[in-house]
PDB file of C-alpha atoms in Angstrom:
ATOM      1  CA  ASP A 165     -11.187   1.187  22.375  1.00 70.00           C
ATOM      2  CA  VAL A 166     -14.529   0.688  20.697  1.00 70.00           C
ATOM      3  CA  LYS A 167     -17.071  -1.227  22.646  1.00 90.00           C
ATOM      4  CA  VAL A 168     -20.390  -2.908  22.004  1.00 95.00           C
ATOM      5  CA  THR A 169     -22.023  -4.486  25.021  1.00 96.00           C
ATOM      6  CA  GLN A 170     -25.009  -6.775  25.239  1.00 96.00           C
ATOM      7  CA  SER A 171     -27.178  -7.059  28.318  1.00 90.00           C
ATOM      8  CA  SER A 172     -26.820 -10.808  28.829  1.00 92.00           C
ATOM      9  CA  ARG A 173     -24.426 -13.519  27.677  1.00 94.00           C
ATOM     10  CA  TYR A 174     -26.901 -16.315  28.378  1.00 96.00           C
ATOM     11  CA  LEU A 175     -30.671 -16.238  28.674  1.00 96.00           C
ATOM     12  CA  VAL A 176     -33.244 -18.977  29.198  1.00 97.00           C
ATOM     13  CA  LYS A 177     -36.897 -18.184  28.584  1.00 97.00           C
ATOM     14  CA  ARG A 178     -40.131 -20.092  28.234  1.00 97.00           C
ATOM     15  CA  THR A 179     -42.318 -20.263  25.149  1.00 97.00           C
ATOM     16  CA  GLY A 180     -44.661 -17.287  24.992  1.00 97.00           C
ATOM     17  CA  GLU A 181     -42.574 -14.989  27.160  1.00 97.00           C
ATOM     18  CA  LYS A 182     -41.654 -11.499  26.020  1.00 97.00           C
ATOM     19  CA  VAL A 183     -37.888 -11.169  25.700  1.00 97.00           C
ATOM     20  CA  PHE A 184     -35.786  -8.013  25.592  1.00 97.00           C
ATOM     21  CA  LEU A 185     -32.209  -8.051  24.351  1.00 97.00           C
ATOM     22  CA  GLU A 186     -30.331  -4.800  24.768  1.00 97.00           C
ATOM     23  CA  CYS A 187     -27.247  -3.517  23.021  1.00 97.00           C
ATOM     24  CA  VAL A 188     -25.203  -0.426  23.808  1.00 97.00           C
ATOM     25  CA  GLN A 189     -22.325   1.089  21.820  1.00 96.00           C
ATOM     26  CA  ASP A 190     -19.994   3.829  22.950  1.00 94.00           C
ATOM     27  CA  MET A 191     -18.673   4.901  19.544  1.00 91.00           C
ATOM     28  CA  ASP A 192     -21.387   7.368  18.512  1.00 91.00           C
ATOM     29  CA  HIS A 193     -22.133   5.170  15.480  1.00 92.00           C
ATOM     30  CA  GLU A 194     -25.136   5.920  13.312  1.00 92.00           C
ATOM     31  CA  ASN A 195     -25.855   2.334  12.294  1.00 93.00           C
ATOM     32  CA  MET A 196     -26.763  -0.576  14.533  1.00 95.00           C
ATOM     33  CA  PHE A 197     -27.693  -4.139  13.650  1.00 96.00           C
ATOM     34  CA  TRP A 198     -29.209  -7.268  15.133  1.00 97.00           C
ATOM     35  CA  TYR A 199     -28.208 -10.656  13.712  1.00 97.00           C
ATOM     36  CA  ARG A 200     -28.921 -14.203  14.673  1.00 97.00           C
ATOM     37  CA  GLN A 201     -26.310 -16.871  14.160  1.00 95.00           C
ATOM     38  CA  ASP A 202     -27.130 -20.514  13.655  1.00 92.00           C
ATOM     39  CA  PRO A 203     -24.712 -23.330  12.730  1.00 86.00           C
ATOM     40  CA  GLY A 204     -24.218 -23.630   8.986  1.00 80.00           C
ATOM     41  CA  LEU A 205     -26.328 -20.552   8.238  1.00 84.00           C
ATOM     42  CA  GLY A 206     -23.898 -17.792   9.125  1.00 86.00           C
ATOM     43  CA  LEU A 207     -25.160 -14.450  10.367  1.00 93.00           C
ATOM     44  CA  ARG A 208     -28.635 -13.453   9.254  1.00 93.00           C
ATOM     45  CA  LEU A 209     -29.812  -9.879   9.616  1.00 94.00           C
ATOM     46  CA  ILE A 210     -32.971  -9.389  11.649  1.00 96.00           C
ATOM     47  CA  TYR A 211     -33.271  -5.585  11.779  1.00 96.00           C
ATOM     48  CA  PHE A 212     -31.033  -2.594  11.472  1.00 94.00           C
ATOM     49  CA  SER A 213     -31.263   1.061  12.362  1.00 94.00           C
ATOM     50  CA  TYR A 214     -29.494   3.959  10.669  1.00 92.00           C
ATOM     51  CA  ASP A 215     -30.635   6.657  13.069  1.00 92.00           C
ATOM     52  CA  VAL A 216     -32.583   7.222  16.254  1.00 93.00           C
ATOM     53  CA  LYS A 217     -36.184   6.028  15.898  1.00 92.00           C
ATOM     54  CA  MET A 218     -35.412   4.702  12.392  1.00 92.00           C
ATOM     55  CA  LYS A 219     -35.453   1.001  11.592  1.00 93.00           C
ATOM     56  CA  GLU A 220     -35.349  -1.254   8.574  1.00 92.00           C
ATOM     57  CA  LYS A 221     -36.273  -4.917   8.256  1.00 93.00           C
ATOM     58  CA  GLY A 222     -33.505  -7.317   7.523  1.00 92.00           C
ATOM     59  CA  ASP A 223     -33.814 -10.767   6.001  1.00 90.00           C
ATOM     60  CA  ILE A 224     -35.647 -12.489   8.869  1.00 95.00           C
ATOM     61  CA  PRO A 225     -37.723  -9.922  10.802  1.00 96.00           C
ATOM     62  CA  GLU A 226     -40.729 -12.160  11.501  1.00 96.00           C
ATOM     63  CA  GLY A 227     -41.346 -12.624  15.213  1.00 96.00           C
ATOM     64  CA  TYR A 228     -39.063  -9.731  16.182  1.00 97.00           C
ATOM     65  CA  SER A 229     -39.326  -5.998  16.719  1.00 97.00           C
ATOM     66  CA  VAL A 230     -36.755  -3.357  17.607  1.00 97.00           C
ATOM     67  CA  SER A 231     -36.494  -0.052  19.374  1.00 97.00           C
ATOM     68  CA  ARG A 232     -33.941   2.733  19.091  1.00 97.00           C
ATOM     69  CA  GLU A 233     -34.850   5.638  21.338  1.00 96.00           C
ATOM     70  CA  LYS A 234     -31.259   6.774  21.903  1.00 96.00           C
ATOM     71  CA  LYS A 235     -28.337   6.712  19.511  1.00 95.00           C
ATOM     72  CA  GLU A 236     -26.245   4.417  21.666  1.00 96.00           C
ATOM     73  CA  ARG A 237     -28.914   1.826  22.437  1.00 97.00           C
ATOM     74  CA  PHE A 238     -30.660  -0.679  20.156  1.00 97.00           C
ATOM     75  CA  SER A 239     -33.081  -3.192  21.610  1.00 97.00           C
ATOM     76  CA  LEU A 240     -34.383  -6.417  20.102  1.00 98.00           C
ATOM     77  CA  ILE A 241     -37.773  -7.629  21.286  1.00 98.00           C
ATOM     78  CA  LEU A 242     -39.269 -11.063  20.931  1.00 97.00           C
ATOM     79  CA  GLU A 243     -42.960 -10.426  21.540  1.00 94.00           C
ATOM     80  CA  SER A 244     -43.791 -14.068  22.201  1.00 97.00           C
ATOM     81  CA  ALA A 245     -40.743 -16.296  22.262  1.00 97.00           C
ATOM     82  CA  SER A 246     -40.864 -19.592  20.430  1.00 97.00           C
ATOM     83  CA  THR A 247     -38.495 -22.554  20.457  1.00 97.00           C
ATOM     84  CA  ASN A 248     -37.334 -21.804  16.903  1.00 96.00           C
ATOM     85  CA  GLN A 249     -35.942 -18.517  18.189  1.00 98.00           C
ATOM     86  CA  THR A 250     -33.348 -20.390  20.232  1.00 97.00           C
ATOM     87  CA  SER A 251     -30.129 -19.005  18.807  1.00 97.00           C
ATOM     88  CA  MET A 252     -27.081 -16.798  19.281  1.00 97.00           C
ATOM     89  CA  TYR A 253     -27.998 -13.131  18.907  1.00 98.00           C
ATOM     90  CA  LEU A 254     -25.307 -10.676  17.902  1.00 98.00           C
ATOM     91  CA  CYS A 255     -25.513  -6.905  17.963  1.00 97.00           C
ATOM     92  CA  ALA A 256     -23.205  -4.743  15.864  1.00 96.00           C
ATOM     93  CA  SER A 257     -22.606  -1.088  15.183  1.00 95.00           C
ATOM     94  CA  ARG A 258     -20.977   0.709  12.274  1.00 92.00           C
ATOM     95  CA  LEU A 259     -20.087   4.300  11.601  1.00 88.00           C
ATOM     96  CA  GLY A 260     -20.799   4.614   7.888  1.00 81.00           C
ATOM     97  CA  THR A 261     -21.462   2.509   4.801  1.00 77.00           C
ATOM     98  CA  SER A 262     -21.358  -1.239   4.278  1.00 73.00           C
ATOM     99  CA  GLY A 263     -17.637  -1.104   3.528  1.00 78.00           C
ATOM    100  CA  ASP A 264     -16.835   0.152   7.010  1.00 84.00           C
ATOM    101  CA  THR A 265     -15.971  -2.064   9.935  1.00 89.00           C
ATOM    102  CA  GLN A 266     -18.803  -3.591  11.898  1.00 92.00           C
ATOM    103  CA  TYR A 267     -18.093  -3.864  15.616  1.00 95.00           C
ATOM    104  CA  PHE A 268     -19.836  -6.740  17.298  1.00 96.00           C
ATOM    105  CA  GLY A 269     -20.883  -7.400  20.849  1.00 96.00           C
ATOM    106  CA  PRO A 270     -20.052 -10.732  22.516  1.00 95.00           C
ATOM    107  CA  GLY A 271     -23.476 -12.187  21.743  1.00 96.00           C
ATOM    108  CA  THR A 272     -26.427 -13.456  23.763  1.00 97.00           C
ATOM    109  CA  ARG A 273     -27.151 -17.149  23.662  1.00 96.00           C
ATOM    110  CA  LEU A 274     -30.919 -17.423  24.039  1.00 97.00           C
ATOM    111  CA  THR A 275     -32.612 -20.713  24.806  1.00 97.00           C
ATOM    112  CA  VAL A 276     -36.394 -20.887  24.584  1.00 97.00           C
ATOM    113  CA  LEU A 277     -37.883 -23.905  26.353  1.00 96.00           C
TER     114      LEU A 277
ATOM    115  CA  THR B 110     -29.801 -11.699  -3.232  1.00 53.00           C
ATOM    116  CA  GLN B 111     -26.273 -12.851  -3.826  1.00 57.00           C
ATOM    117  CA  LEU B 112     -24.987 -15.838  -1.898  1.00 81.00           C
ATOM    118  CA  LEU B 113     -21.551 -16.419  -0.483  1.00 90.00           C
ATOM    119  CA  GLU B 114     -20.099 -19.895  -0.260  1.00 93.00           C
ATOM    120  CA  GLN B 115     -17.214 -20.768   1.996  1.00 95.00           C
ATOM    121  CA  SER B 116     -15.089 -23.861   1.929  1.00 95.00           C
ATOM    122  CA  PRO B 117     -14.261 -25.988   3.657  1.00 96.00           C
ATOM    123  CA  GLN B 118     -17.022 -25.829   6.235  1.00 94.00           C
ATOM    124  CA  PHE B 119     -14.808 -27.442   8.883  1.00 96.00           C
ATOM    125  CA  LEU B 120     -11.055 -27.777   9.118  1.00 97.00           C
ATOM    126  CA  SER B 121      -8.990 -29.432  11.821  1.00 97.00           C
ATOM    127  CA  ILE B 122      -5.212 -29.233  11.561  1.00 96.00           C
ATOM    128  CA  GLN B 123      -2.097 -29.636  13.670  1.00 97.00           C
ATOM    129  CA  GLU B 124      -0.222 -26.648  14.981  1.00 97.00           C
ATOM    130  CA  GLY B 125       2.451 -25.571  12.493  1.00 97.00           C
ATOM    131  CA  GLU B 126       0.577 -26.630   9.372  1.00 97.00           C
ATOM    132  CA  ASN B 127      -0.487 -24.297   6.586  1.00 97.00           C
ATOM    133  CA  LEU B 128      -4.052 -23.906   5.372  1.00 97.00           C
ATOM    134  CA  THR B 129      -6.216 -22.021   2.916  1.00 98.00           C
ATOM    135  CA  VAL B 130      -9.910 -21.251   3.155  1.00 98.00           C
ATOM    136  CA  TYR B 131     -12.067 -19.861   0.385  1.00 97.00           C
ATOM    137  CA  CYS B 132     -14.982 -17.529  -0.154  1.00 96.00           C
ATOM    138  CA  ASN B 133     -16.811 -17.682  -3.485  1.00 94.00           C
ATOM    139  CA  SER B 134     -19.772 -16.188  -5.258  1.00 89.00           C
ATOM    140  CA  SER B 135     -21.132 -15.710  -8.767  1.00 85.00           C
ATOM    141  CA  SER B 136     -21.484 -11.966  -8.137  1.00 87.00           C
ATOM    142  CA  VAL B 137     -18.935  -9.195  -8.451  1.00 87.00           C
ATOM    143  CA  PHE B 138     -18.216  -7.231  -5.308  1.00 85.00           C
ATOM    144  CA  SER B 139     -16.865  -3.768  -4.727  1.00 84.00           C
ATOM    145  CA  SER B 140     -15.100  -4.998  -1.591  1.00 87.00           C
ATOM    146  CA  LEU B 141     -14.904  -8.026   0.650  1.00 92.00           C
ATOM    147  CA  GLN B 142     -14.221  -8.367   4.343  1.00 94.00           C
ATOM    148  CA  TRP B 143     -12.869 -11.227   6.441  1.00 97.00           C
ATOM    149  CA  TYR B 144     -13.875 -11.562  10.084  1.00 97.00           C
ATOM    150  CA  ARG B 145     -12.719 -14.033  12.730  1.00 97.00           C
ATOM    151  CA  GLN B 146     -15.007 -15.128  15.525  1.00 96.00           C
ATOM    152  CA  GLU B 147     -13.401 -16.795  18.504  1.00 94.00           C
ATOM    153  CA  PRO B 148     -15.482 -19.157  20.634  1.00 88.00           C
ATOM    154  CA  GLY B 149     -17.895 -17.224  22.846  1.00 87.00           C
ATOM    155  CA  GLU B 150     -17.188 -13.872  21.225  1.00 92.00           C
ATOM    156  CA  GLY B 151     -18.490 -11.702  18.418  1.00 95.00           C
ATOM    157  CA  PRO B 152     -16.743 -11.504  15.028  1.00 96.00           C
ATOM    158  CA  VAL B 153     -13.780  -9.158  14.676  1.00 96.00           C
ATOM    159  CA  LEU B 154     -12.705  -7.628  11.393  1.00 95.00           C
ATOM    160  CA  LEU B 155      -9.389  -8.919  10.047  1.00 96.00           C
ATOM    161  CA  VAL B 156      -9.153  -7.163   6.696  1.00 95.00           C
ATOM    162  CA  THR B 157     -11.027  -5.429   3.891  1.00 93.00           C
ATOM    163  CA  VAL B 158      -9.938  -6.026   0.292  1.00 91.00           C
ATOM    164  CA  VAL B 159     -11.060  -3.677  -2.420  1.00 88.00           C
ATOM    165  CA  THR B 160      -9.056  -4.080  -5.621  1.00 88.00           C
ATOM    166  CA  GLY B 161      -9.172  -7.142  -7.887  1.00 89.00           C
ATOM    167  CA  GLY B 162      -5.991  -9.173  -7.442  1.00 91.00           C
ATOM    168  CA  GLU B 163      -5.156  -7.383  -4.197  1.00 93.00           C
ATOM    169  CA  VAL B 164      -3.052  -9.240  -1.641  1.00 96.00           C
ATOM    170  CA  LYS B 165      -2.916  -8.156   1.988  1.00 96.00           C
ATOM    171  CA  LYS B 166      -0.828  -9.641   4.753  1.00 96.00           C
ATOM    172  CA  LEU B 167      -1.532  -9.601   8.458  1.00 94.00           C
ATOM    173  CA  LYS B 168       1.368 -11.361  10.187  1.00 95.00           C
ATOM    174  CA  ARG B 169       0.908 -15.049   9.235  1.00 97.00           C
ATOM    175  CA  LEU B 170      -2.382 -14.431   7.419  1.00 97.00           C
ATOM    176  CA  THR B 171      -2.456 -13.656   3.690  1.00 97.00           C
ATOM    177  CA  PHE B 172      -5.668 -12.471   2.055  1.00 97.00           C
ATOM    178  CA  GLN B 173      -6.241 -12.368  -1.682  1.00 96.00           C
ATOM    179  CA  PHE B 174      -9.109 -10.852  -3.632  1.00 94.00           C
ATOM    180  CA  GLY B 175      -9.742 -12.567  -6.957  1.00 92.00           C
ATOM    181  CA  ASP B 176      -8.957 -10.709 -10.166  1.00 90.00           C
ATOM    182  CA  ALA B 177     -12.639 -10.674 -11.109  1.00 90.00           C
ATOM    183  CA  ARG B 178     -13.649  -9.659  -7.562  1.00 89.00           C
ATOM    184  CA  LYS B 179     -15.938 -12.675  -7.185  1.00 91.00           C
ATOM    185  CA  ASP B 180     -13.865 -14.676  -4.742  1.00 93.00           C
ATOM    186  CA  SER B 181     -11.261 -14.457  -2.041  1.00 96.00           C
ATOM    187  CA  SER B 182      -8.889 -16.699  -0.149  1.00 97.00           C
ATOM    188  CA  LEU B 183      -7.294 -16.624   3.269  1.00 98.00           C
ATOM    189  CA  HIS B 184      -4.026 -18.472   3.762  1.00 98.00           C
ATOM    190  CA  ILE B 185      -2.574 -19.088   7.213  1.00 97.00           C
ATOM    191  CA  THR B 186       1.067 -20.047   7.523  1.00 97.00           C
ATOM    192  CA  ALA B 187       2.249 -22.131  10.463  1.00 97.00           C
ATOM    193  CA  ALA B 188      -1.093 -22.200  12.227  1.00 97.00           C
ATOM    194  CA  GLN B 189      -1.209 -21.642  15.967  1.00 97.00           C
ATOM    195  CA  THR B 190      -3.842 -22.641  18.509  1.00 96.00           C
ATOM    196  CA  GLY B 191      -4.796 -18.983  18.777  1.00 94.00           C
ATOM    197  CA  ASP B 192      -5.986 -19.125  15.149  1.00 96.00           C
ATOM    198  CA  THR B 193      -8.850 -21.389  16.195  1.00 96.00           C
ATOM    199  CA  GLY B 194     -12.193 -19.839  15.375  1.00 96.00           C
ATOM    200  CA  LEU B 195     -14.854 -19.256  12.759  1.00 96.00           C
ATOM    201  CA  TYR B 196     -13.691 -17.352   9.681  1.00 97.00           C
ATOM    202  CA  LEU B 197     -16.420 -15.382   7.966  1.00 96.00           C
ATOM    203  CA  CYS B 198     -16.335 -13.493   4.716  1.00 95.00           C
ATOM    204  CA  ALA B 199     -18.732 -10.629   4.132  1.00 93.00           C
ATOM    205  CA  VAL B 200     -19.755  -8.377   1.252  1.00 91.00           C
ATOM    206  CA  ALA B 201     -22.038  -5.435   0.720  1.00 83.00           C
ATOM    207  CA  ASP B 202     -25.528  -6.385  -0.440  1.00 78.00           C
ATOM    208  CA  VAL B 203     -25.916  -4.965  -3.961  1.00 70.00           C
ATOM    209  CA  ALA B 204     -29.653  -4.585  -3.358  1.00 71.00           C
ATOM    210  CA  SER B 205     -29.197  -2.492  -0.221  1.00 70.00           C
ATOM    211  CA  TYR B 206     -26.378  -0.086   0.351  1.00 64.00           C
ATOM    212  CA  ASP B 207     -26.534  -0.454   4.111  1.00 75.00           C
ATOM    213  CA  LYS B 208     -26.639  -4.217   4.453  1.00 83.00           C
ATOM    214  CA  VAL B 209     -23.818  -6.722   4.603  1.00 88.00           C
ATOM    215  CA  ILE B 210     -24.125 -10.379   3.637  1.00 89.00           C
ATOM    216  CA  PHE B 211     -22.079 -12.936   5.539  1.00 92.00           C
ATOM    217  CA  GLY B 212     -20.973 -16.323   4.330  1.00 93.00           C
ATOM    218  CA  PRO B 213     -21.672 -19.424   6.473  1.00 92.00           C
ATOM    219  CA  GLY B 214     -18.088 -19.518   7.685  1.00 94.00           C
ATOM    220  CA  THR B 215     -15.206 -21.953   7.958  1.00 96.00           C
ATOM    221  CA  SER B 216     -14.717 -23.396  11.424  1.00 96.00           C
ATOM    222  CA  LEU B 217     -10.993 -23.877  12.050  1.00 97.00           C
ATOM    223  CA  SER B 218      -9.620 -25.940  14.872  1.00 97.00           C
ATOM    224  CA  VAL B 219      -5.856 -25.920  15.439  1.00 97.00           C
ATOM    225  CA  ILE B 220      -4.719 -28.796  17.608  1.00 96.00           C
ATOM    226  CA  PRO B 221      -1.549 -28.487  19.704  1.00 94.00           C
TER     227      PRO B 221
END
């Protein structure tokens, strides 16, 4: 069974803190994605990576950075958390093109106080 | 960037009822996917439709891709409480081969 895991289900941080969200997939997929999900807005792409050490900005990259040092692991970094980054963060992986299945992790609900 | 609209935004029905939710856009798509997200979990792919006019069935769920490949519908027959969740449609971004655009979703609540 394919599996995408995320390091935390719930996280509470203070404004200004550096936040790391980690995602691991066990399917040897090339592509990995970070989305945030807010009510009424659907899933919005923050960053994606199509190979180790490669990354591309999504639709809302401001305030975020990413790291992909190993194929199975894709990290999302909030350099200085702000209250408007309170959201559900979803990681996904995909083998090939946009028509392939994306496999999602369970999500991390981040609250920034 | 193309936008996807989904309707209705919220739907609350009794167990056993039928329902249809919609995904629309002004753009033509090569394919369209439907995902279901249960509370507290990530989305899970239900189906991918590729051909205009295509109809796919998954037990009590029937998916249709519009003839012009601009819209899609999902019909659920005799809804069950286990159908509760957020239904998302998704398409490939024509501006970027790697990216997928998701609609805002229809939140379905099936009441026993």
